XYZ file of C-alpha atoms in Angstrom:
328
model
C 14.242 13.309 -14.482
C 13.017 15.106 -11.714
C 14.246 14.194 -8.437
C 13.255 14.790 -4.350
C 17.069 15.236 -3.501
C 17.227 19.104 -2.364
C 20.833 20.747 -1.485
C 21.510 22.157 1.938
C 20.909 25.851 2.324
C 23.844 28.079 3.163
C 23.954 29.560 6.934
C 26.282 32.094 8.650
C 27.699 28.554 10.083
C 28.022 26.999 7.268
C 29.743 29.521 5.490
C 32.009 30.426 9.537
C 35.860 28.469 8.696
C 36.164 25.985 11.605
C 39.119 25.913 13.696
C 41.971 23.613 12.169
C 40.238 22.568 9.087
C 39.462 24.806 5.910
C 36.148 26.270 4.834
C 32.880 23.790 3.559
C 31.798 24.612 0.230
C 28.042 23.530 -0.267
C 29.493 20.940 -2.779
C 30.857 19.698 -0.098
C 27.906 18.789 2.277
C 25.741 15.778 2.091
C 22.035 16.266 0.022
C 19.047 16.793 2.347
C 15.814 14.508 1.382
C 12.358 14.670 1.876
C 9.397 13.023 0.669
C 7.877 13.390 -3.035
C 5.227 15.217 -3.699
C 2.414 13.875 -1.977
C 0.429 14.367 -4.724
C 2.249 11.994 -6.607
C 1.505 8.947 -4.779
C -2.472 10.380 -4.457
C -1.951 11.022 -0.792
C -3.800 14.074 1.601
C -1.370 13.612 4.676
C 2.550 14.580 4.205
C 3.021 12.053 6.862
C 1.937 9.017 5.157
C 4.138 9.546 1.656
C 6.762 6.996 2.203
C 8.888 7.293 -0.645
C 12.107 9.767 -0.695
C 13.122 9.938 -3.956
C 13.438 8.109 -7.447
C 15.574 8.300 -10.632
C 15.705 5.711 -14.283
C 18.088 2.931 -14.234
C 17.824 2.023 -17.946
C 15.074 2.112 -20.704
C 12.378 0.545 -18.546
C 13.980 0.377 -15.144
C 13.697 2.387 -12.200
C 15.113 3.078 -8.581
C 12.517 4.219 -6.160
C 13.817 5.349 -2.752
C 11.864 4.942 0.576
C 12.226 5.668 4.200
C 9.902 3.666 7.033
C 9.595 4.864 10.590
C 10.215 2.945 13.168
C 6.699 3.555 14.312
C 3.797 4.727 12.580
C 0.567 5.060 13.911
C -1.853 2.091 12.053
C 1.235 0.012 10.515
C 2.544 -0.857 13.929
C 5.812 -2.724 14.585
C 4.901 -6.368 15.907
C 7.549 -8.723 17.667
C 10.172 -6.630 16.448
C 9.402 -6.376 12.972
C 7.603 -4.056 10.508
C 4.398 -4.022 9.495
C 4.233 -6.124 5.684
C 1.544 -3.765 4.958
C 4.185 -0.768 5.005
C 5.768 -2.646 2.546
C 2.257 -3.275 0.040
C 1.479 0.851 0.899
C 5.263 1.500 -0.746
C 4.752 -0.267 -3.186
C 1.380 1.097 -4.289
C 3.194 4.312 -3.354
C 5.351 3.644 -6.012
C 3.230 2.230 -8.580
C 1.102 5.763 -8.488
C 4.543 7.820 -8.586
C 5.559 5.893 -11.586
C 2.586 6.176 -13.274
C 2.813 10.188 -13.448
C 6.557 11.030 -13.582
C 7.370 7.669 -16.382
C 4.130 7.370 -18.451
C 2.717 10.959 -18.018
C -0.589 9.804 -16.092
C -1.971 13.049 -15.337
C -2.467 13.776 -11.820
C -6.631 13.213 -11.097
C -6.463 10.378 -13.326
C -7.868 7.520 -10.904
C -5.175 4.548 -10.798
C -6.745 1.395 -10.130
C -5.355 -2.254 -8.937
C -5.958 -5.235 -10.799
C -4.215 -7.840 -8.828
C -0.826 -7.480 -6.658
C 1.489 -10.129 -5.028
C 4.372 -10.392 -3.304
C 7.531 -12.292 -0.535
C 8.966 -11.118 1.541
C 12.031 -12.481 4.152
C 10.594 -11.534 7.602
C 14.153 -10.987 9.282
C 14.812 -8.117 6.999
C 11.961 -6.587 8.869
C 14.013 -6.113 11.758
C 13.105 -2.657 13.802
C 16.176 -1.178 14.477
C 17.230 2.008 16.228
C 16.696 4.427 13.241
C 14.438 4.440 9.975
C 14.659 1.632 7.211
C 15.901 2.789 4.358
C 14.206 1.123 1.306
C 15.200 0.462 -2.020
C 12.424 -0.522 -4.668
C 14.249 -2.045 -8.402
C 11.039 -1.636 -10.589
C 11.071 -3.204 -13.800
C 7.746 -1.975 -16.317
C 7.073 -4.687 -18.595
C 4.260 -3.499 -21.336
C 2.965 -0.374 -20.852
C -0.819 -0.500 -22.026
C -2.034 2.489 -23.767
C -5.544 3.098 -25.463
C -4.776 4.700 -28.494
C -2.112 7.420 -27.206
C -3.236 7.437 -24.151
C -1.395 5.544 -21.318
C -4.345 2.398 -20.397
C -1.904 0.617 -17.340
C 0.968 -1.313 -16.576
C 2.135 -4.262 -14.999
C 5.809 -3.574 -12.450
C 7.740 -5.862 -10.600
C 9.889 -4.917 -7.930
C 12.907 -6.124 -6.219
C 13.331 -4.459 -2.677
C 16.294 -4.340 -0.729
C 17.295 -2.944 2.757
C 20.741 -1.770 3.312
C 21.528 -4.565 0.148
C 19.867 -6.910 1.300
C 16.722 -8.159 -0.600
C 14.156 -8.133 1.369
C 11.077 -9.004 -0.754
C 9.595 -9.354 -4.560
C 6.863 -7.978 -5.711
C 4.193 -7.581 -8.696
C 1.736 -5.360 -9.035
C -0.894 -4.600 -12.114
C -3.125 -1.300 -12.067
C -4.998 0.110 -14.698
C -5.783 4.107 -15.445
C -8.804 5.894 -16.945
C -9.560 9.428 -17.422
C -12.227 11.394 -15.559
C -14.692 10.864 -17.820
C -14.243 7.371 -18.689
C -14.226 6.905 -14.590
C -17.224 8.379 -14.286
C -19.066 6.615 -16.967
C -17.326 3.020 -15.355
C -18.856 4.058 -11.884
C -22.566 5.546 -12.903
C -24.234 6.756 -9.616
C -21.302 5.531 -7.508
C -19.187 8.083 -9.338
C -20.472 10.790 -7.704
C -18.321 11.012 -4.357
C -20.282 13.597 -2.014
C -23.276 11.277 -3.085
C -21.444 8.062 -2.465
C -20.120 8.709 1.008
C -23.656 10.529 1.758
C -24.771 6.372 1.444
C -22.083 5.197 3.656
C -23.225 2.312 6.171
C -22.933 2.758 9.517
C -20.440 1.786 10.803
C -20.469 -1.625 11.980
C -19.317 -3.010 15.965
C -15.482 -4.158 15.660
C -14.554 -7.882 17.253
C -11.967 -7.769 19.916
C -8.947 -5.943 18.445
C -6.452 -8.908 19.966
C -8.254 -11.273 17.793
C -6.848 -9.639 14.963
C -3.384 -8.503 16.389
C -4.921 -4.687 16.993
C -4.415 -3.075 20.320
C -7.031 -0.143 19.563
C -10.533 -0.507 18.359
C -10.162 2.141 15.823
C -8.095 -0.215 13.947
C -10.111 -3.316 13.687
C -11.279 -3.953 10.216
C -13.780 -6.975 11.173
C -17.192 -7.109 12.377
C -18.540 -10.265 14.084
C -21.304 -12.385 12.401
C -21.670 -15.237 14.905
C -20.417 -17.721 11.753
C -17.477 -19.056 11.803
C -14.322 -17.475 9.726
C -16.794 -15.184 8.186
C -16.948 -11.383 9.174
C -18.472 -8.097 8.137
C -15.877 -5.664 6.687
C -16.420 -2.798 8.829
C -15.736 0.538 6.702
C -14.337 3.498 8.894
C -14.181 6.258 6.440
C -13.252 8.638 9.342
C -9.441 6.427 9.614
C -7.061 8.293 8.969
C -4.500 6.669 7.235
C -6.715 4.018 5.160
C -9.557 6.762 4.241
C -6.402 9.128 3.981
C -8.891 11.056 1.420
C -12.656 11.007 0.734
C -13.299 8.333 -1.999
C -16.117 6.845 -3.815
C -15.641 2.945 -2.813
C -13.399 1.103 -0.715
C -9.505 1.524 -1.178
C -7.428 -1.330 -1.709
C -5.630 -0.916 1.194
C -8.753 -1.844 3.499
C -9.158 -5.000 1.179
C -5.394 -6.435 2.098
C -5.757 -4.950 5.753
C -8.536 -7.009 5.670
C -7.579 -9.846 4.321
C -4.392 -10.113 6.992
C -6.928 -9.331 9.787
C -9.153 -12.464 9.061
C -6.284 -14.203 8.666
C -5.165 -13.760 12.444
C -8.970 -14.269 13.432
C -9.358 -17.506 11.669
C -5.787 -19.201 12.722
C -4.062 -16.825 15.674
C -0.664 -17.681 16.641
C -0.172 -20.065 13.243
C -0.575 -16.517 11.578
C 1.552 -13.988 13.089
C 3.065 -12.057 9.490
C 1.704 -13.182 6.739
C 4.960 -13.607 4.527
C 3.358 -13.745 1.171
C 0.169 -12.829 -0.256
C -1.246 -12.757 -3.568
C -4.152 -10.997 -4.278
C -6.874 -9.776 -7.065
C -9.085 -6.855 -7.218
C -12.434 -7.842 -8.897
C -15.159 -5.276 -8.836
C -15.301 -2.303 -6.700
C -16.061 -2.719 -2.950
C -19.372 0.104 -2.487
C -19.582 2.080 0.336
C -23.926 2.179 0.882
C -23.685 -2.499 1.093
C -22.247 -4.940 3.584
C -18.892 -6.562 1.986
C -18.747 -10.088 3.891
C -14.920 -11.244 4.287
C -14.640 -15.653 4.587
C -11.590 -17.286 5.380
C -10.783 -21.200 3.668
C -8.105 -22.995 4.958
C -5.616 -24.150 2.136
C -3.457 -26.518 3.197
C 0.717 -25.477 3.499
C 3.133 -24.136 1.173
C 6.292 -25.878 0.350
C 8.098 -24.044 3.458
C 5.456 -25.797 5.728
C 3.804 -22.219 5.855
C -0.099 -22.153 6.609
C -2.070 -20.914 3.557
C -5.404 -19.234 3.632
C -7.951 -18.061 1.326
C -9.598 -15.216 2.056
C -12.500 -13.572 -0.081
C -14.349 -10.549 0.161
C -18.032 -10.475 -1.302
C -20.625 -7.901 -1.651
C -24.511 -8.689 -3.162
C -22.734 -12.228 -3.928
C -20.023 -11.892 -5.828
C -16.114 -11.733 -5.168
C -14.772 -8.144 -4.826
C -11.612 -8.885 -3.720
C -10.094 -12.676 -3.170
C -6.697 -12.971 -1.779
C -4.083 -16.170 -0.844
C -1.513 -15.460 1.751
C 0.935 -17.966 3.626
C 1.643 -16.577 7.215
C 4.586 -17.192 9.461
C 3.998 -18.725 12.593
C 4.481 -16.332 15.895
C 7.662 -16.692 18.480
């Protein structure tokens, strides 16, 4: 199985004897690594492919690898921790990746989420002085095809830093071909046509209601109602309109989702630890999608849960429950 582990190059140094020791073979130096192809993981910017490297573990088992930085420019460190969302953008990362190199997806086949969860341990977030190095154990149970061609799949993930686990995590996506997408999506599928249609874009709230220090960032747009927003659709941002698509991504949906959560219960939401989440209908690009927050009591840990849905002409696009960690 392919792999993104290259070997060092040989240089005039390299191949120089150093005083008091004997010559270095290139057997003998440590692998170089460097991201995947960013076009498996459906991503424009080399800059935002997280993941380093991957190889099979067993029959339906695999090892993703994946490096954070210790900043990044929309998934922010907060209080000393990363960003969750680095971790849901790895694993969708990873989801895409496995969909090519382990059930032969082809490449412009769109993948599509049908509903994701996952926990995490917040102290494994820890920033420290270099990169995390990530480790995602994905097991693929059932495989959907349609006829012989591959339909979806559902993974689940154990992810470790340095050894230690630092969150599960389940995702389900679904794949069609071109043609079948296009047929699913009607008008919407055209994309030049579908961003022609795009809204303006709508006034953000404050970005320190919703734990943003820059405006371009905010995600929420006020209504003058209580817990309820407008989602406010930026397709100019660079990391979560990464590429020109025909509806709006995922990402924006969970972004949003942890956004409203800070507006609707500040400092009892600082990370939100756990969220699960389903993907209902696509999110259009030319209509208002209106995001409402509903309190839900506390998990077992005492952690605050929320509901948080996302509707557009009426109906749920995107509903999500997430239990959030209280800030220090």
């Amino acid at each position: 199985m392919a792999s993104a582990t290259l070997t060092a190059p040989s240089t005039a140094a390299d191949r120089r004897p150093a005083a008091g020791r004997e010559h270095r073979s290139l057997s003998d130096l440590p692998p170089l690594t460097t991201t995947v192809p960013r076009q498996y993981v459906h991503r424009s910017a080399a800059s935002e492919v997280f993941l380093t490297g991957w190889r099979r573990a067993g029959a339906d088992t695999w090892v993703v690898r994946a490096q954070w930085p210790r900043a990044h420019s929309f998934y922010r460190p907060v209080d000393g921790l990363h960003d969750p969302m680095l971790l849901v953008e790895t694993v969708r990362q990873a989801s895409i990746l496995l969909s090519h190199v382990a059930h032969g997806v082809p490449l412009d086949h769109p993948i599509i989420w049908q509903d994701l969860r996952y926990s995490l341990t917040p102290e494994a977030l820890r920033v420290t002085g270099s990169p995390a190095e990530v480790e995602l154990h994905i097991t693929d149970h059932g495989p959907l095809h349609r006829g012989r061609r591959p339909a979806g799949a559902r993974l689940r993930y154990r992810v470790l830093r340095g050894g230690t686990d630092l969150a599960t995590a389940e995702l389900h996506f679904s794949c069609h071909t071109p043609a079948v997408y296009r047929r699913l999506r009607g008008e919407y599928g055209d994309l030049q046509r579908a961003n022609a249609r795009t809204l303006a874009l709508a006034e953000p709230v404050a970005p320190r209601l919703v734990a943003r220090d820059r405006t371009g960032d905010v995600v929420l747009s006020p209504t003058g109602r209580a817990n309820r927003w407008q989602l406010r659709v930026n397709t100019a941002h660079p990391v979560l309109f990464d590429h020109p698509v025909d509806h709006a991504p995922g990402m924006l949906m969970v972004e949003a989702a942890r956004q409203a959560a800070h507006a609707a219960a500040g400092p009892a939401f600082a990370l939100p630890a756990a969220m699960e989440c389903s993907f209902h209908r696509y999110g259009e690009l030319d209509a208002p999608c209106w995001v409402e927050v509903t309190p839900a009591g506390h998990d077992a840990r005492h952690r605050l849960l929320l509901d948080i849905t996302v509707q557009q002409h009426g109906r749920p696009v995107f509903t999500a429950r997430t239990a959030g960690r209280p800030g220090r």
